[in-house]
Amino acid sequence: MRNSWMSKIIALASLLCCLPLWAADILLLSQTTSPGLNTFAEALQQQHPGLRIRQHTLQEGEPSLKPGDRLILLDEAALTWRLGQRQNPPSLALRISRSRAEQLHLPSVPGLTLLWSDPPPLRQMRLARLLQPGIQRIGLLYGRHSSTLLEEYQQAAQALDLELTTQLWENPRDNRPLQQVLQDSDLLLAIDDSQLYNSQTAKTILLSSYSRQRAVIGPSAAFVKAGSLASSYSDQADWLATLAPLLEQPSQQWPSSLYPQHFKVISNRPVARALGLAPPDEPQLQRLLRDHEAQP
Amino acid sequence: MRCLLPTLALLLPGLAQAFASQDDLFASDSELPSVLTATRLKQAPAAVPGAMTVLDRELIRASGARDIAELMRLVPGMMVSYRQGNLATVNYHGSNSSEARRLQVLIDGRSVYRPGLATVDWFDLPLAIEDIERIEVFRGPNTVSYGANALLGVVNIISRKPQDSLGTRLQWRYGQTGINDWYASHGQALDNGALRLSLSGQADNGFDKDANQQPLRDDRRLNRLLLSAEHDLDSQQQLSWQLALSEGSNQQPYTYRPVFGPYSPGDQGSDTQVRDYAASVRWNIDLSPQHSLQLQGNLQHWEHLRSWRACDAALSYYPPLRQLWQMNPQFAQRFALSGFTATSQVAAEQALANQIINEWLNGSGRQETCGTVNQDLRESRAEIELLDTLSLTDDLRLLSGVSLRRDQADSQTYFAGSTHNNLGRLFGHLEWQASERWLLQGGAMYEYDQLGGDSLTPRLAVNYLLAPGHGLRALYSEAVRSPDLFESTPNWSYWITDISPNIYGRSDAYYFVSNQGPENLDNERMRSREIGYNGHFEAWQLSLDVKLFDDHISGLISEPLLNNAIPASNNSSISLRGMETQLDWRASSRDRLRLSYAYIEDDPSNPNDKHQSARHSGSTGWLADWGQGWSSSLFYYQMEALNEQPFQRLDLRLAKRLQLGSSQLELAGVWQQRLDSGTLAWREVLYNGQQIQRESRNDQRHRVYFTAELEF
């Protein structure tokens, strides 16, 4: 009897500690489910034991929303569904790149926060500079859907006193823009644009760059494994850490978009060695980048 | 607890890493193939087991050079000159360069070193400079990787991949000394690959005057076709092939000097018609990221057709004189050149000599006769090579291979018909990154040469990385050059046709001079020691390479390929010591500076190998981008006393690039200014060590030409 009373107090205390005052459900929405998705849901629940986290797939049908529910949209189908909702439930859209958002002509929607899957340009350029301090000219290929990012890249380059050389690459079967940008730059910075950087183009981009002894930075961890020199990237742990403060805030304070604030650095040591560079010290690079970003 | 968890994740990177598993929703592997695999990555410059110069496209373009030989001036230690007017000779460091037969030259892995006379037709190569992606010059012997004849160095020319040169390019170059070049290419993407057709032509008038202030007959004209394609058969296999043709004519002066009196020249020149044909196929197979194969087959055919009319006394065709030459060429030569006064102690020789004197005295031998001299030479090569690259671990890689080759030469004059050689080669090279700092590389090549015998050449290199990008190297290598077909099986005689007036009742006959050669020539052997430094100063974007070398070639065949009484032998040797350096500095985003310098001390045992190395030589270049499409480049080349002639030249190139809609137009002008007063060509040794100076000079010490290029 005493134990049951005690346990009730503990349960109440933990509720007070862990449940936000505006407590409601977090609905993880996706088209289908997958082991990765389930792992993410479990990790999120573990991180926020006080939150009621539900998973729903659009395959099962329309989700039923309660007032105050907040959504985490985990794929494009979920985002598209959300765009069709009139009630505008507060939503965090994950796994969407800036170029894809441009391609989808995403309107500005109240209550929708886009959490970019791309590493931010300044972070990537700083990483490039840390790996190759002497570089002066950053080469950038962009597509029709990433052209709106140029200004941001330009600003990042200016902030680091780097020269940005850009080339529009509309037809991945025509290498001329790639050749030109490699000729006019010291390093190729890859935008997270799947129209440009994909399994079809990886071979051409990486072999052409390497034959000119130019490093490629970015756009993703997978590309580094294929032959890019390095990239910053955010994995599940980083996204959980990025999401945590948002989930604690009232959704009215959510920004309309956000880059991941937590990240890691991945590098390709054999490529670094072949380019005559020091073996990248990933934790050290990570620390240096974080320190830079921590500065006001 | 709510506040602690994210912090915990940050503090425990191990925990965070654990999340980055295959199932990570955000960073899981997509279907990207591994591209820069262990088999595709090569050593960084600081870890290369030897000295290497890379001429990239930017440099090639900025140099304003019209042909590959001129580009070699940018390579430290490379001696570039011209013989018989404007036929280029390129030699690394030293030794008799009139044939420059100790340098391996490859175009996309295909050796263009001619099998018959072991020369490289620098001008007639079926590859336009506009189609070159880069040139890698391996400065030093490397038979392990490139086969016999990579004795002094290897020039590895890599053409542009069709996929990297899509679209249309049109170019026209026009200028002084009759320069009139054109280039047209179109690259087309295919379903799983690309194809490019390049057509080009080149022409100029060469030099103006020879050493005697006489107009020099050395115009050049060439047309080329190159069809190049690559196909991705699947994600692991690629097939590429090339078809290359060139056709041209090189004027050559009339050099026949009548032996028996002041007979009139029979012709204005002795021009060569050249045709080169080449076909190659390469099949690359990636068995795994750690293991790849490359199979390459090449077929080549060279035709050098040369005939001219020559006049001399009818005695030149007198059979007893030919017999005397075959019996004792040294005496026959002395006898002919002495005005028949020389005598022989050998009765048979003297009897023939008396017959010859009678023929001369009775007048019929003195009669002027003219005939057609034919020096046609057709050479072919077929080669197949299998190269295996196996990455045993991240730090251990084995390159091995096998190749088979057949060389053939057909010429009535040089070989009295046809001759051939079969060669086989087995090679292996191991690269071991023993630690972050130490790199050991070594290998050996075994070659079977039907004519020259077997040879085994080792190579060992140690690289010590002072820091990433900075390496010291020490290497020892041995290399061989097998005698070419002409050195191995010479049977040189001239069958003269259309003789007029007929002599001894015939319109064709053998000219009296012939050369059978020793037929027992051995391989030339080289031992090379080198220490060097290669470093890239990342913060300054500066690359530096220094090389100290000590090379010795024994069994050197120094006798020039001349139809005279001097037999070729392996009796010579040469030692070459010195220092080379090269520096490439991207001083700013718009300026690039490049320096090369070589100091060479040569010690040849044979006079023929003297004066073939400039003690000091080098180049300086400044490439600048001025913005608004304007760019300039300034190059200074210098060689101190090559062939006893100094050479200094300043080249300025100024270019403006214009955007015309989706097309690009570049207009460029090149000004080449000779700063010395010397001439530019080789001495060639003639009979009895007498030398004739075939120097060439232009009336004006400068040359200007303009280029317009349209790309769309």
PDB file of N, CA, C and O in Angstrom, chain A residues 17 36 46-47 95 132-134 136-137 163 173 175-176 179 199 207 210 223 225-227 234-236 239 262 264 273-274 276 278, chain B residues 2 5 10 16 19-20 23-26 29 32-33 35-36 42 44 163-164 166-167 190 394-395 468-469 538 541 586 588-589 712:
ATOM      1  N   CYS A  17       8.159  16.665 -14.292  1.00  0.00           N
ATOM      2  CA  CYS A  17       9.515  16.940 -14.788  1.00  0.00           C
ATOM      3  C   CYS A  17       9.583  16.840 -16.301  1.00  0.00           C
ATOM      4  O   CYS A  17      10.160  17.672 -16.955  1.00  0.00           O
ATOM      5  N   GLY A  36      14.721   1.706 -40.068  1.00  0.00           N
ATOM      6  CA  GLY A  36      15.347   2.966 -39.682  1.00  0.00           C
ATOM      7  C   GLY A  36      14.353   3.884 -39.008  1.00  0.00           C
ATOM      8  O   GLY A  36      14.686   4.574 -38.037  1.00  0.00           O
ATOM      9  N   GLN A  46      12.780   7.315 -26.241  1.00  0.00           N
ATOM     10  CA  GLN A  46      13.720   7.165 -25.126  1.00  0.00           C
ATOM     11  C   GLN A  46      14.221   8.516 -24.667  1.00  0.00           C
ATOM     12  O   GLN A  46      14.384   8.772 -23.486  1.00  0.00           O
ATOM     13  N   GLN A  47      14.433   9.391 -25.631  1.00  0.00           N
ATOM     14  CA  GLN A  47      14.964  10.706 -25.301  1.00  0.00           C
ATOM     15  C   GLN A  47      13.901  11.565 -24.610  1.00  0.00           C
ATOM     16  O   GLN A  47      14.213  12.420 -23.800  1.00  0.00           O
ATOM     17  N   ARG A  95      14.379  15.412 -43.325  1.00  0.00           N
ATOM     18  CA  ARG A  95      14.853  14.703 -44.518  1.00  0.00           C
ATOM     19  C   ARG A  95      14.408  15.377 -45.808  1.00  0.00           C
ATOM     20  O   ARG A  95      13.996  14.740 -46.759  1.00  0.00           O
ATOM     21  N   GLN A 132      42.241  22.045 -46.326  1.00  0.00           N
ATOM     22  CA  GLN A 132      43.188  22.607 -47.294  1.00  0.00           C
ATOM     23  C   GLN A 132      43.270  24.119 -47.078  1.00  0.00           C
ATOM     24  O   GLN A 132      42.597  24.885 -47.775  1.00  0.00           O
ATOM     25  N   PRO A 133      44.097  24.540 -46.133  1.00  0.00           N
ATOM     26  CA  PRO A 133      44.117  25.956 -45.754  1.00  0.00           C
ATOM     27  C   PRO A 133      44.502  26.885 -46.903  1.00  0.00           C
ATOM     28  O   PRO A 133      44.184  28.072 -46.865  1.00  0.00           O
ATOM     29  N   GLY A 134      45.176  26.355 -47.909  1.00  0.00           N
ATOM     30  CA  GLY A 134      45.653  27.243 -48.976  1.00  0.00           C
ATOM     31  C   GLY A 134      44.637  27.502 -50.076  1.00  0.00           C
ATOM     32  O   GLY A 134      44.890  28.319 -50.967  1.00  0.00           O
ATOM     33  N   GLN A 136      41.895  28.903 -52.438  1.00  0.00           N
ATOM     34  CA  GLN A 136      41.406  30.264 -52.636  1.00  0.00           C
ATOM     35  C   GLN A 136      40.117  30.268 -53.440  1.00  0.00           C
ATOM     36  O   GLN A 136      39.294  31.139 -53.287  1.00  0.00           O
ATOM     37  N   ARG A 137      39.994  29.283 -54.312  1.00  0.00           N
ATOM     38  CA  ARG A 137      38.839  29.278 -55.223  1.00  0.00           C
ATOM     39  C   ARG A 137      37.994  28.029 -54.971  1.00  0.00           C
ATOM     40  O   ARG A 137      38.465  26.903 -55.125  1.00  0.00           O
ATOM     41  N   GLU A 163      37.016  32.774 -52.979  1.00  0.00           N
ATOM     42  CA  GLU A 163      36.408  33.139 -54.265  1.00  0.00           C
ATOM     43  C   GLU A 163      35.503  31.982 -54.693  1.00  0.00           C
ATOM     44  O   GLU A 163      35.925  30.822 -54.634  1.00  0.00           O
ATOM     45  N   ARG A 173      24.658  14.551 -68.375  1.00  0.00           N
ATOM     46  CA  ARG A 173      25.372  13.776 -69.401  1.00  0.00           C
ATOM     47  C   ARG A 173      26.396  14.635 -70.141  1.00  0.00           C
ATOM     48  O   ARG A 173      27.220  14.123 -70.887  1.00  0.00           O
ATOM     49  N   ASN A 175      29.453  16.913 -69.563  1.00  0.00           N
ATOM     50  CA  ASN A 175      30.412  17.208 -68.489  1.00  0.00           C
ATOM     51  C   ASN A 175      31.046  18.579 -68.546  1.00  0.00           C
ATOM     52  O   ASN A 175      31.860  18.901 -67.694  1.00  0.00           O
ATOM     53  N   ARG A 176      30.742  19.346 -69.562  1.00  0.00           N
ATOM     54  CA  ARG A 176      31.514  20.569 -69.750  1.00  0.00           C
ATOM     55  C   ARG A 176      31.497  21.508 -68.553  1.00  0.00           C
ATOM     56  O   ARG A 176      32.551  22.020 -68.165  1.00  0.00           O
ATOM     57  N   GLN A 179      33.923  20.114 -66.042  1.00  0.00           N
ATOM     58  CA  GLN A 179      35.312  20.340 -66.455  1.00  0.00           C
ATOM     59  C   GLN A 179      35.718  21.790 -66.220  1.00  0.00           C
ATOM     60  O   GLN A 179      36.815  22.084 -65.756  1.00  0.00           O
ATOM     61  N   SER A 199      23.950   8.454 -57.862  1.00  0.00           N
ATOM     62  CA  SER A 199      24.761   7.267 -58.188  1.00  0.00           C
ATOM     63  C   SER A 199      25.171   7.248 -59.663  1.00  0.00           C
ATOM     64  O   SER A 199      26.165   6.632 -60.030  1.00  0.00           O
ATOM     65  N   LEU A 207      35.947  10.886 -60.378  1.00  0.00           N
ATOM     66  CA  LEU A 207      37.132  10.567 -61.185  1.00  0.00           C
ATOM     67  C   LEU A 207      37.695  11.819 -61.856  1.00  0.00           C
ATOM     68  O   LEU A 207      38.908  12.003 -61.932  1.00  0.00           O
ATOM     69  N   TYR A 210      39.445  13.872 -59.181  1.00  0.00           N
ATOM     70  CA  TYR A 210      40.681  13.251 -58.724  1.00  0.00           C
ATOM     71  C   TYR A 210      41.774  13.338 -59.793  1.00  0.00           C
ATOM     72  O   TYR A 210      42.939  13.574 -59.478  1.00  0.00           O
ATOM     73  N   PHE A 223      28.511  10.003 -49.994  1.00  0.00           N
ATOM     74  CA  PHE A 223      29.405  10.454 -51.058  1.00  0.00           C
ATOM     75  C   PHE A 223      30.867  10.403 -50.607  1.00  0.00           C
ATOM     76  O   PHE A 223      31.762  10.165 -51.417  1.00  0.00           O
ATOM     77  N   LYS A 225      32.048   8.176 -48.619  1.00  0.00           N
ATOM     78  CA  LYS A 225      32.440   6.768 -48.759  1.00  0.00           C
ATOM     79  C   LYS A 225      32.733   6.437 -50.215  1.00  0.00           C
ATOM     80  O   LYS A 225      33.581   5.622 -50.530  1.00  0.00           O
ATOM     81  N   ALA A 226      32.050   7.097 -51.125  1.00  0.00           N
ATOM     82  CA  ALA A 226      32.280   6.850 -52.556  1.00  0.00           C
ATOM     83  C   ALA A 226      33.577   7.488 -53.041  1.00  0.00           C
ATOM     84  O   ALA A 226      34.160   7.034 -54.022  1.00  0.00           O
ATOM     85  N   GLY A 227      34.036   8.544 -52.367  1.00  0.00           N
ATOM     86  CA  GLY A 227      35.290   9.140 -52.805  1.00  0.00           C
ATOM     87  C   GLY A 227      35.452  10.631 -52.580  1.00  0.00           C
ATOM     88  O   GLY A 227      36.472  11.192 -52.969  1.00  0.00           O
ATOM     89  N   SER A 234      24.753  15.004 -40.507  1.00  0.00           N
ATOM     90  CA  SER A 234      24.028  14.803 -39.251  1.00  0.00           C
ATOM     91  C   SER A 234      23.343  13.456 -39.301  1.00  0.00           C
ATOM     92  O   SER A 234      22.592  13.168 -40.235  1.00  0.00           O
ATOM     93  N   ASP A 235      23.628  12.655 -38.305  1.00  0.00           N
ATOM     94  CA  ASP A 235      22.974  11.352 -38.242  1.00  0.00           C
ATOM     95  C   ASP A 235      21.824  11.410 -37.241  1.00  0.00           C
ATOM     96  O   ASP A 235      21.460  12.495 -36.763  1.00  0.00           O
ATOM     97  N   GLN A 236      21.280  10.286 -36.912  1.00  0.00           N
ATOM     98  CA  GLN A 236      20.102  10.261 -36.049  1.00  0.00           C
ATOM     99  C   GLN A 236      20.344  10.958 -34.706  1.00  0.00           C
ATOM    100  O   GLN A 236      19.513  11.745 -34.242  1.00  0.00           O
ATOM    101  N   TRP A 239      20.256  14.592 -35.146  1.00  0.00           N
ATOM    102  CA  TRP A 239      18.901  15.104 -35.361  1.00  0.00           C
ATOM    103  C   TRP A 239      18.082  15.063 -34.073  1.00  0.00           C
ATOM    104  O   TRP A 239      17.292  15.964 -33.798  1.00  0.00           O
ATOM    105  N   HIS A 262      23.540  20.131 -34.839  1.00  0.00           N
ATOM    106  CA  HIS A 262      24.489  19.111 -34.364  1.00  0.00           C
ATOM    107  C   HIS A 262      24.942  18.287 -35.563  1.00  0.00           C
ATOM    108  O   HIS A 262      24.145  18.008 -36.458  1.00  0.00           O
ATOM    109  N   LYS A 264      28.425  15.766 -37.363  1.00  0.00           N
ATOM    110  CA  LYS A 264      29.701  15.059 -37.258  1.00  0.00           C
ATOM    111  C   LYS A 264      30.476  15.323 -38.534  1.00  0.00           C
ATOM    112  O   LYS A 264      29.930  15.873 -39.493  1.00  0.00           O
ATOM    113  N   ARG A 273      45.086  10.646 -48.360  1.00  0.00           N
ATOM    114  CA  ARG A 273      46.473  10.212 -48.577  1.00  0.00           C
ATOM    115  C   ARG A 273      46.861  10.386 -50.052  1.00  0.00           C
ATOM    116  O   ARG A 273      47.933  10.866 -50.377  1.00  0.00           O
ATOM    117  N   ALA A 274      45.946   9.989 -50.943  1.00  0.00           N
ATOM    118  CA  ALA A 274      46.240  10.097 -52.380  1.00  0.00           C
ATOM    119  C   ALA A 274      46.349  11.550 -52.829  1.00  0.00           C
ATOM    120  O   ALA A 274      47.011  11.846 -53.818  1.00  0.00           O
ATOM    121  N   GLY A 276      47.712  13.739 -50.942  1.00  0.00           N
ATOM    122  CA  GLY A 276      48.867  14.278 -50.233  1.00  0.00           C
ATOM    123  C   GLY A 276      48.488  15.129 -49.041  1.00  0.00           C
ATOM    124  O   GLY A 276      49.231  16.026 -48.646  1.00  0.00           O
ATOM    125  N   ALA A 278      47.127  15.597 -44.924  1.00  0.00           N
ATOM    126  CA  ALA A 278      47.236  14.949 -43.622  1.00  0.00           C
ATOM    127  C   ALA A 278      45.982  14.112 -43.392  1.00  0.00           C
ATOM    128  O   ALA A 278      44.895  14.501 -43.835  1.00  0.00           O
TER     129      ALA A 278
ATOM    130  N   ARG B   2      15.035  15.122 -18.821  1.00  0.00           N
ATOM    131  CA  ARG B   2      14.718  15.605 -20.163  1.00  0.00           C
ATOM    132  C   ARG B   2      15.884  16.430 -20.716  1.00  0.00           C
ATOM    133  O   ARG B   2      16.256  16.371 -21.867  1.00  0.00           O
ATOM    134  N   LEU B   5      19.450  14.164 -21.383  1.00  0.00           N
ATOM    135  CA  LEU B   5      19.637  13.177 -22.445  1.00  0.00           C
ATOM    136  C   LEU B   5      20.339  13.701 -23.700  1.00  0.00           C
ATOM    137  O   LEU B   5      21.304  13.100 -24.155  1.00  0.00           O
ATOM    138  N   LEU B  10      25.666  14.225 -26.750  1.00  0.00           N
ATOM    139  CA  LEU B  10      26.772  15.037 -27.244  1.00  0.00           C
ATOM    140  C   LEU B  10      28.083  14.653 -26.580  1.00  0.00           C
ATOM    141  O   LEU B  10      29.140  14.656 -27.202  1.00  0.00           O
ATOM    142  N   ALA B  16      26.847   8.287 -29.917  1.00  0.00           N
ATOM    143  CA  ALA B  16      26.318   8.910 -31.129  1.00  0.00           C
ATOM    144  C   ALA B  16      26.701   8.103 -32.360  1.00  0.00           C
ATOM    145  O   ALA B  16      25.884   7.856 -33.240  1.00  0.00           O
ATOM    146  N   PHE B  19      24.729   5.133 -33.309  1.00  0.00           N
ATOM    147  CA  PHE B  19      23.477   5.343 -34.017  1.00  0.00           C
ATOM    148  C   PHE B  19      23.664   5.361 -35.536  1.00  0.00           C
ATOM    149  O   PHE B  19      22.734   5.120 -36.285  1.00  0.00           O
ATOM    150  N   ALA B  20      24.910   5.743 -35.920  1.00  0.00           N
ATOM    151  CA  ALA B  20      25.139   5.877 -37.373  1.00  0.00           C
ATOM    152  C   ALA B  20      25.302   4.512 -37.992  1.00  0.00           C
ATOM    153  O   ALA B  20      26.302   4.178 -38.589  1.00  0.00           O
ATOM    154  N   ASP B  23      20.965   1.261 -40.267  1.00  0.00           N
ATOM    155  CA  ASP B  23      19.560   1.613 -40.161  1.00  0.00           C
ATOM    156  C   ASP B  23      19.337   3.087 -39.864  1.00  0.00           C
ATOM    157  O   ASP B  23      18.216   3.505 -39.628  1.00  0.00           O
ATOM    158  N   ASP B  24      20.417   3.855 -39.853  1.00  0.00           N
ATOM    159  CA  ASP B  24      20.254   5.273 -39.544  1.00  0.00           C
ATOM    160  C   ASP B  24      19.406   5.930 -40.624  1.00  0.00           C
ATOM    161  O   ASP B  24      19.722   5.878 -41.810  1.00  0.00           O
ATOM    162  N   LEU B  25      18.330   6.527 -40.157  1.00  0.00           N
ATOM    163  CA  LEU B  25      17.383   7.117 -41.096  1.00  0.00           C
ATOM    164  C   LEU B  25      17.988   8.286 -41.857  1.00  0.00           C
ATOM    165  O   LEU B  25      17.583   8.612 -42.962  1.00  0.00           O
ATOM    166  N   PHE B  26      19.015   8.894 -41.254  1.00  0.00           N
ATOM    167  CA  PHE B  26      19.537  10.142 -41.818  1.00  0.00           C
ATOM    168  C   PHE B  26      20.882   9.980 -42.520  1.00  0.00           C
ATOM    169  O   PHE B  26      21.223  10.767 -43.378  1.00  0.00           O
ATOM    170  N   ASP B  29      23.757   4.373 -45.748  1.00  0.00           N
ATOM    171  CA  ASP B  29      24.358   4.304 -47.088  1.00  0.00           C
ATOM    172  C   ASP B  29      23.265   4.285 -48.152  1.00  0.00           C
ATOM    173  O   ASP B  29      22.298   3.555 -48.050  1.00  0.00           O
ATOM    174  N   LEU B  32      25.141   4.509 -53.564  1.00  0.00           N
ATOM    175  CA  LEU B  32      26.298   5.064 -54.256  1.00  0.00           C
ATOM    176  C   LEU B  32      27.400   4.022 -54.394  1.00  0.00           C
ATOM    177  O   LEU B  32      27.731   3.349 -53.415  1.00  0.00           O
ATOM    178  N   PRO B  33      27.963   3.903 -55.590  1.00  0.00           N
ATOM    179  CA  PRO B  33      29.079   2.966 -55.739  1.00  0.00           C
ATOM    180  C   PRO B  33      30.342   3.572 -55.138  1.00  0.00           C
ATOM    181  O   PRO B  33      30.474   4.788 -55.056  1.00  0.00           O
ATOM    182  N   VAL B  35      33.712   4.797 -55.704  1.00  0.00           N
ATOM    183  CA  VAL B  35      34.362   5.222 -56.955  1.00  0.00           C
ATOM    184  C   VAL B  35      35.879   5.275 -56.801  1.00  0.00           C
ATOM    185  O   VAL B  35      36.619   4.625 -57.534  1.00  0.00           O
ATOM    186  N   LEU B  36      36.342   6.068 -55.847  1.00  0.00           N
ATOM    187  CA  LEU B  36      37.796   6.171 -55.675  1.00  0.00           C
ATOM    188  C   LEU B  36      38.268   5.006 -54.801  1.00  0.00           C
ATOM    189  O   LEU B  36      38.538   5.146 -53.623  1.00  0.00           O
ATOM    190  N   LYS B  42      46.038   6.655 -56.701  1.00  0.00           N
ATOM    191  CA  LYS B  42      47.482   6.498 -56.888  1.00  0.00           C
ATOM    192  C   LYS B  42      48.191   7.204 -55.750  1.00  0.00           C
ATOM    193  O   LYS B  42      47.556   7.865 -54.933  1.00  0.00           O
ATOM    194  N   ALA B  44      50.230   9.976 -53.758  1.00  0.00           N
ATOM    195  CA  ALA B  44      50.347  11.435 -53.799  1.00  0.00           C
ATOM    196  C   ALA B  44      51.731  11.772 -54.351  1.00  0.00           C
ATOM    197  O   ALA B  44      52.647  10.945 -54.274  1.00  0.00           O
ATOM    198  N   GLN B 163      34.080  11.842 -73.046  1.00  0.00           N
ATOM    199  CA  GLN B 163      33.033  12.326 -72.166  1.00  0.00           C
ATOM    200  C   GLN B 163      33.346  13.725 -71.616  1.00  0.00           C
ATOM    201  O   GLN B 163      32.438  14.478 -71.282  1.00  0.00           O
ATOM    202  N   ASP B 164      34.626  14.031 -71.535  1.00  0.00           N
ATOM    203  CA  ASP B 164      35.024  15.331 -70.993  1.00  0.00           C
ATOM    204  C   ASP B 164      35.172  16.390 -72.073  1.00  0.00           C
ATOM    205  O   ASP B 164      35.638  17.501 -71.803  1.00  0.00           O
ATOM    206  N   LEU B 166      32.704  17.066 -74.770  1.00  0.00           N
ATOM    207  CA  LEU B 166      31.504  17.055 -75.613  1.00  0.00           C
ATOM    208  C   LEU B 166      31.347  18.417 -76.286  1.00  0.00           C
ATOM    209  O   LEU B 166      31.927  19.408 -75.873  1.00  0.00           O
ATOM    210  N   GLY B 167      30.543  18.427 -77.314  1.00  0.00           N
ATOM    211  CA  GLY B 167      30.309  19.684 -78.021  1.00  0.00           C
ATOM    212  C   GLY B 167      31.282  19.866 -79.167  1.00  0.00           C
ATOM    213  O   GLY B 167      32.055  18.958 -79.512  1.00  0.00           O
ATOM    214  N   LEU B 190      26.785   9.249 -75.854  1.00  0.00           N
ATOM    215  CA  LEU B 190      26.042   8.074 -76.311  1.00  0.00           C
ATOM    216  C   LEU B 190      25.209   7.565 -75.138  1.00  0.00           C
ATOM    217  O   LEU B 190      25.275   8.123 -74.041  1.00  0.00           O
ATOM    218  N   ASP B 394      44.870  -2.092 -47.053  1.00  0.00           N
ATOM    219  CA  ASP B 394      44.842  -0.648 -47.277  1.00  0.00           C
ATOM    220  C   ASP B 394      46.238  -0.110 -47.557  1.00  0.00           C
ATOM    221  O   ASP B 394      46.408   0.934 -48.173  1.00  0.00           O
ATOM    222  N   ASP B 395      47.267  -0.827 -47.096  1.00  0.00           N
ATOM    223  CA  ASP B 395      48.629  -0.312 -47.195  1.00  0.00           C
ATOM    224  C   ASP B 395      49.505  -1.098 -48.162  1.00  0.00           C
ATOM    225  O   ASP B 395      50.693  -0.824 -48.267  1.00  0.00           O
ATOM    226  N   PRO B 468      52.670  15.009 -44.050  1.00  0.00           N
ATOM    227  CA  PRO B 468      51.798  14.729 -45.201  1.00  0.00           C
ATOM    228  C   PRO B 468      52.074  15.744 -46.311  1.00  0.00           C
ATOM    229  O   PRO B 468      52.140  16.940 -46.059  1.00  0.00           O
ATOM    230  N   GLY B 469      52.264  15.241 -47.519  1.00  0.00           N
ATOM    231  CA  GLY B 469      52.534  16.147 -48.634  1.00  0.00           C
ATOM    232  C   GLY B 469      53.993  16.498 -48.811  1.00  0.00           C
ATOM    233  O   GLY B 469      54.353  17.224 -49.733  1.00  0.00           O
ATOM    234  N   GLU B 538      50.735  23.484 -48.562  1.00  0.00           N
ATOM    235  CA  GLU B 538      49.306  23.698 -48.743  1.00  0.00           C
ATOM    236  C   GLU B 538      48.913  25.159 -48.518  1.00  0.00           C
ATOM    237  O   GLU B 538      48.156  25.743 -49.300  1.00  0.00           O
ATOM    238  N   GLN B 541      49.946  27.061 -51.475  1.00  0.00           N
ATOM    239  CA  GLN B 541      49.614  26.447 -52.770  1.00  0.00           C
ATOM    240  C   GLN B 541      50.860  26.359 -53.653  1.00  0.00           C
ATOM    241  O   GLN B 541      50.863  26.772 -54.810  1.00  0.00           O
ATOM    242  N   ARG B 586      50.770  28.619 -57.073  1.00  0.00           N
ATOM    243  CA  ARG B 586      49.568  29.398 -57.356  1.00  0.00           C
ATOM    244  C   ARG B 586      49.586  30.575 -56.381  1.00  0.00           C
ATOM    245  O   ARG B 586      49.094  30.510 -55.263  1.00  0.00           O
ATOM    246  N   SER B 588      48.259  33.489 -56.333  1.00  0.00           N
ATOM    247  CA  SER B 588      46.960  34.038 -55.935  1.00  0.00           C
ATOM    248  C   SER B 588      45.928  33.306 -56.782  1.00  0.00           C
ATOM    249  O   SER B 588      46.275  32.465 -57.607  1.00  0.00           O
ATOM    250  N   SER B 589      44.664  33.666 -56.583  1.00  0.00           N
ATOM    251  CA  SER B 589      43.658  32.950 -57.369  1.00  0.00           C
ATOM    252  C   SER B 589      43.786  33.285 -58.852  1.00  0.00           C
ATOM    253  O   SER B 589      43.203  32.624 -59.693  1.00  0.00           O
ATOM    254  N   PHE B 712      31.253  25.466 -78.852  1.00  0.00           N
ATOM    255  CA  PHE B 712      29.798  25.525 -78.619  1.00  0.00           C
ATOM    256  C   PHE B 712      29.216  24.133 -78.485  1.00  0.00           C
ATOM    257  O   PHE B 712      29.927  23.151 -78.684  1.00  0.00           O
TER     258      PHE B 712
END
